[in-house]
């Protein structure tokens, strides 16, 4: 009588580290499929964290403020920045989104006469505030004196930072920080010009302040 077993009676060999008491690594991989943020493992659906939180509506608030002399009332997500309120809700795209971290000054506007980085300012905190953007400086076809000075001095190149530079310059003049080119540079230092037009920008602010 032969002691050898047929091939069909012999269990397939297991690899090193694999246990026959549970599903093999190959089985788990074969039964686990991730589609659109939902993982299917052994017939069980596991929703991703983003799926669970998406069903919760973000808190929103109603805010009324005056923008360039016009009273505006909007309902926005409580996390909305003033910059996004201006650009996305009110269509005022003059204020630029540069770094979106308060480091470049491209988004500078005036709030109650004070310079602010609109990308760091929450819109819902401005109830009753007066906001002035680059669109609100000119009177019809008549440019603001600092806008005209930027043209006269050729104080821009690509123009991306120019709205923020002009708004910051207006604030700088109103604050009285224009006694010297050095003081202007110091109080305009939060506005970055990647084209390097600083000398002409300072000159434009200086000349506008002198005419005031």
Coordinates of C-alpha atoms in Angstrom, one line a residue:
X1 CA 0.0 0.0 0.0
X2 CA 1.5 3.3 -1.0
X3 CA 2.1 5.9 1.7
X4 CA 2.2 8.8 -0.8
X5 CA -0.8 11.3 -1.0
X6 CA -2.2 12.5 -4.2
X7 CA -1.7 16.2 -5.2
X8 CA -5.4 16.9 -4.6
X9 CA -5.1 15.8 -1.0
X10 CA -2.2 17.9 -0.1
X11 CA -2.8 21.4 1.3
X12 CA -1.0 24.2 -0.6
X13 CA 2.1 25.4 1.2
X14 CA 1.8 28.6 3.2
X15 CA 4.3 31.4 2.9
X16 CA 6.5 32.6 5.7
X17 CA 4.5 34.6 8.3
X18 CA 1.1 33.6 6.8
X19 CA -1.4 31.9 9.1
X20 CA -4.0 29.4 8.0
X21 CA -6.3 30.3 10.9
X22 CA -7.4 33.6 9.3
X23 CA -7.6 35.3 5.9
X24 CA -4.4 35.6 4.0
X25 CA -2.8 38.8 2.9
X26 CA -3.8 38.0 -0.7
X27 CA -7.4 37.5 0.4
X28 CA -7.6 40.9 2.3
X29 CA -6.1 42.7 -0.7
X30 CA -8.5 41.1 -3.1
X31 CA -11.5 41.9 -1.0
X32 CA -10.6 45.5 -0.2
X33 CA -11.4 48.1 -2.8
X34 CA -11.4 51.9 -2.3
X35 CA -13.7 53.9 -4.6
X36 CA -14.5 57.7 -4.2
X37 CA -13.5 57.9 -0.6
X38 CA -15.5 54.7 0.5
X39 CA -13.5 51.6 1.4
X40 CA -15.1 48.2 0.8
X41 CA -13.5 45.4 3.0
X42 CA -15.0 42.0 3.1
X43 CA -18.4 43.5 2.1
X44 CA -18.3 46.2 4.8
X45 CA -18.6 49.9 3.7
X46 CA -16.4 52.3 5.6
X47 CA -17.1 56.0 4.7
X48 CA -14.1 58.4 4.8
X49 CA -14.0 61.2 7.3
X50 CA -14.7 63.8 4.6
X51 CA -17.9 61.9 3.7
X52 CA -19.1 62.1 7.3
X53 CA -18.4 65.7 7.8
X54 CA -19.8 66.8 4.4
X55 CA -23.3 66.2 5.7
X56 CA -22.9 68.9 8.4
X57 CA -23.7 72.4 7.0
X58 CA -21.0 75.0 7.8
X59 CA -22.3 77.8 10.1
X60 CA -23.2 81.0 8.3
X61 CA -24.1 84.5 9.3
X62 CA -25.7 87.6 7.9
X63 CA -23.4 90.7 7.8
X64 CA -24.1 94.2 6.7
X65 CA -21.3 96.6 5.8
X66 CA -20.7 99.6 3.5
X67 CA -18.4 98.9 0.6
X68 CA -17.3 101.9 -1.5
X69 CA -20.2 103.9 -0.2
X70 CA -22.9 101.3 -0.9
X71 CA -24.6 99.3 1.9
X72 CA -24.3 95.6 1.2
X73 CA -25.9 92.8 3.1
X74 CA -24.8 89.2 2.5
X75 CA -25.0 85.8 4.2
X76 CA -21.7 84.0 4.2
X77 CA -19.9 81.1 5.8
X78 CA -18.4 82.2 9.1
X79 CA -15.0 81.3 7.8
X80 CA -15.2 83.6 4.8
X81 CA -12.4 86.2 4.6
X82 CA -13.1 89.8 3.7
X83 CA -11.1 89.2 0.5
X84 CA -13.3 86.3 -0.6
X85 CA -16.4 88.3 0.3
X86 CA -15.2 91.1 -2.0
X87 CA -14.1 88.9 -4.9
X88 CA -16.5 86.0 -4.8
X89 CA -19.7 87.5 -3.4
X90 CA -19.5 91.2 -4.5
X91 CA -17.5 90.9 -7.7
X92 CA -14.9 93.4 -6.7
X93 CA -11.8 91.7 -8.0
X94 CA -9.4 94.6 -7.8
X95 CA -8.1 93.4 -4.5
X96 CA -5.8 90.5 -5.3
X97 CA -5.2 87.2 -3.6
X98 CA -1.4 86.8 -3.5
X99 CA -0.1 84.7 -0.6
X100 CA -3.4 84.4 1.2
X101 CA -1.4 84.6 4.4
X102 CA -1.0 88.3 5.1
X103 CA 2.6 88.4 3.9
X104 CA 2.5 90.2 0.6
X105 CA -0.1 93.0 0.9
X106 CA -1.7 92.5 -2.5
X107 CA -5.1 92.3 -0.7
X108 CA -4.8 95.5 1.3
X109 CA -8.0 97.5 1.7
X110 CA -9.2 100.2 4.1
X111 CA -11.6 99.3 6.9
X112 CA -12.9 102.3 8.8
X113 CA -9.9 104.2 7.3
X114 CA -7.3 101.7 8.5
X115 CA -5.2 99.5 6.4
X116 CA -5.9 95.7 6.7
X117 CA -4.9 92.5 5.0
X118 CA -8.3 91.4 3.8
X119 CA -7.2 87.8 3.4
X120 CA -6.7 87.6 7.2
X121 CA -9.9 89.5 8.1
X122 CA -13.1 87.6 8.8
X123 CA -16.0 89.1 7.0
X124 CA -18.5 88.3 9.8
X125 CA -16.6 90.6 12.2
X126 CA -17.2 93.7 10.1
X127 CA -20.8 94.3 10.9
X128 CA -21.4 98.0 10.3
X129 CA -17.9 98.7 9.0
X130 CA -17.0 100.9 6.1
X131 CA -14.7 99.2 3.5
X132 CA -12.9 101.0 0.7
X133 CA -11.3 99.0 -2.1
X134 CA -9.3 100.1 -5.1
X135 CA -12.6 100.3 -7.1
X136 CA -13.8 103.0 -4.6
X137 CA -10.9 105.5 -4.9
X138 CA -11.6 107.1 -8.3
X139 CA -14.5 109.6 -8.8
X140 CA -16.0 108.5 -12.1
X141 CA -13.2 109.0 -14.7
X142 CA -11.1 111.1 -12.3
X143 CA -8.4 109.0 -10.7
X144 CA -7.4 109.4 -7.1
X145 CA -4.3 111.5 -6.8
X146 CA -2.2 108.5 -5.8
X147 CA -3.5 106.4 -8.7
X148 CA -2.5 109.3 -11.0
X149 CA 0.9 109.5 -9.3
X150 CA 1.4 105.8 -10.0
X151 CA 0.7 106.4 -13.7
X152 CA 2.9 109.5 -13.8
X153 CA 5.8 107.8 -12.1
X154 CA 5.4 104.5 -13.9
X155 CA 5.3 102.9 -10.4
X156 CA 4.2 99.4 -11.6
X157 CA 5.2 96.7 -14.0
X158 CA 3.0 93.6 -14.0
X159 CA 0.4 95.4 -11.9
X160 CA -0.6 92.5 -9.7
X161 CA 0.4 94.2 -6.5
X162 CA -0.6 97.7 -7.6
X163 CA -4.1 97.8 -6.0
X164 CA -2.7 96.8 -2.6
X165 CA 0.2 99.2 -3.0
X166 CA -2.1 102.1 -3.8
X167 CA -4.5 101.3 -0.9
X168 CA -1.6 100.9 1.5
X169 CA -0.1 104.2 0.2
X170 CA -3.4 106.0 0.8
X171 CA -3.5 104.7 4.3
X172 CA 0.2 105.6 4.8
X173 CA -0.6 109.2 3.7
X174 CA -3.7 109.4 6.0
X175 CA -1.7 108.2 8.9
X176 CA 0.9 110.9 8.4
X177 CA 3.9 108.5 7.8
X178 CA 5.3 110.3 4.9
X179 CA 7.9 112.7 6.4
X180 CA 10.8 111.0 4.5
X181 CA 11.4 108.3 1.9
X182 CA 12.8 106.2 4.7
X183 CA 9.6 106.5 6.7
X184 CA 7.5 105.7 3.6
X185 CA 9.6 102.6 2.9
X186 CA 9.2 101.5 6.6
X187 CA 5.4 101.9 6.6
X188 CA 4.9 100.4 3.2
X189 CA 7.2 97.4 3.9
X190 CA 4.2 95.1 4.3
X191 CA 3.6 95.4 0.5
X192 CA 5.7 93.2 -1.7
X193 CA 6.5 94.2 -5.4
X194 CA 8.0 91.2 -7.1
X195 CA 8.9 93.4 -10.1
X196 CA 11.0 95.7 -7.8
X197 CA 9.3 99.0 -8.4
X198 CA 9.9 100.2 -4.9
X199 CA 11.8 103.4 -5.7
X200 CA 9.0 104.7 -8.0
X201 CA 6.3 103.6 -5.6
X202 CA 7.9 105.6 -2.8
X203 CA 8.2 108.5 -5.1
X204 CA 4.5 108.4 -6.0
X205 CA 3.5 108.3 -2.3
X206 CA 5.9 111.1 -1.5
X207 CA 4.7 113.4 -4.2
X208 CA 1.0 112.7 -3.5
X209 CA 1.6 113.4 0.2
X210 CA 3.3 116.7 -0.7
X211 CA 0.3 117.9 -2.7
X212 CA -2.1 117.1 0.1

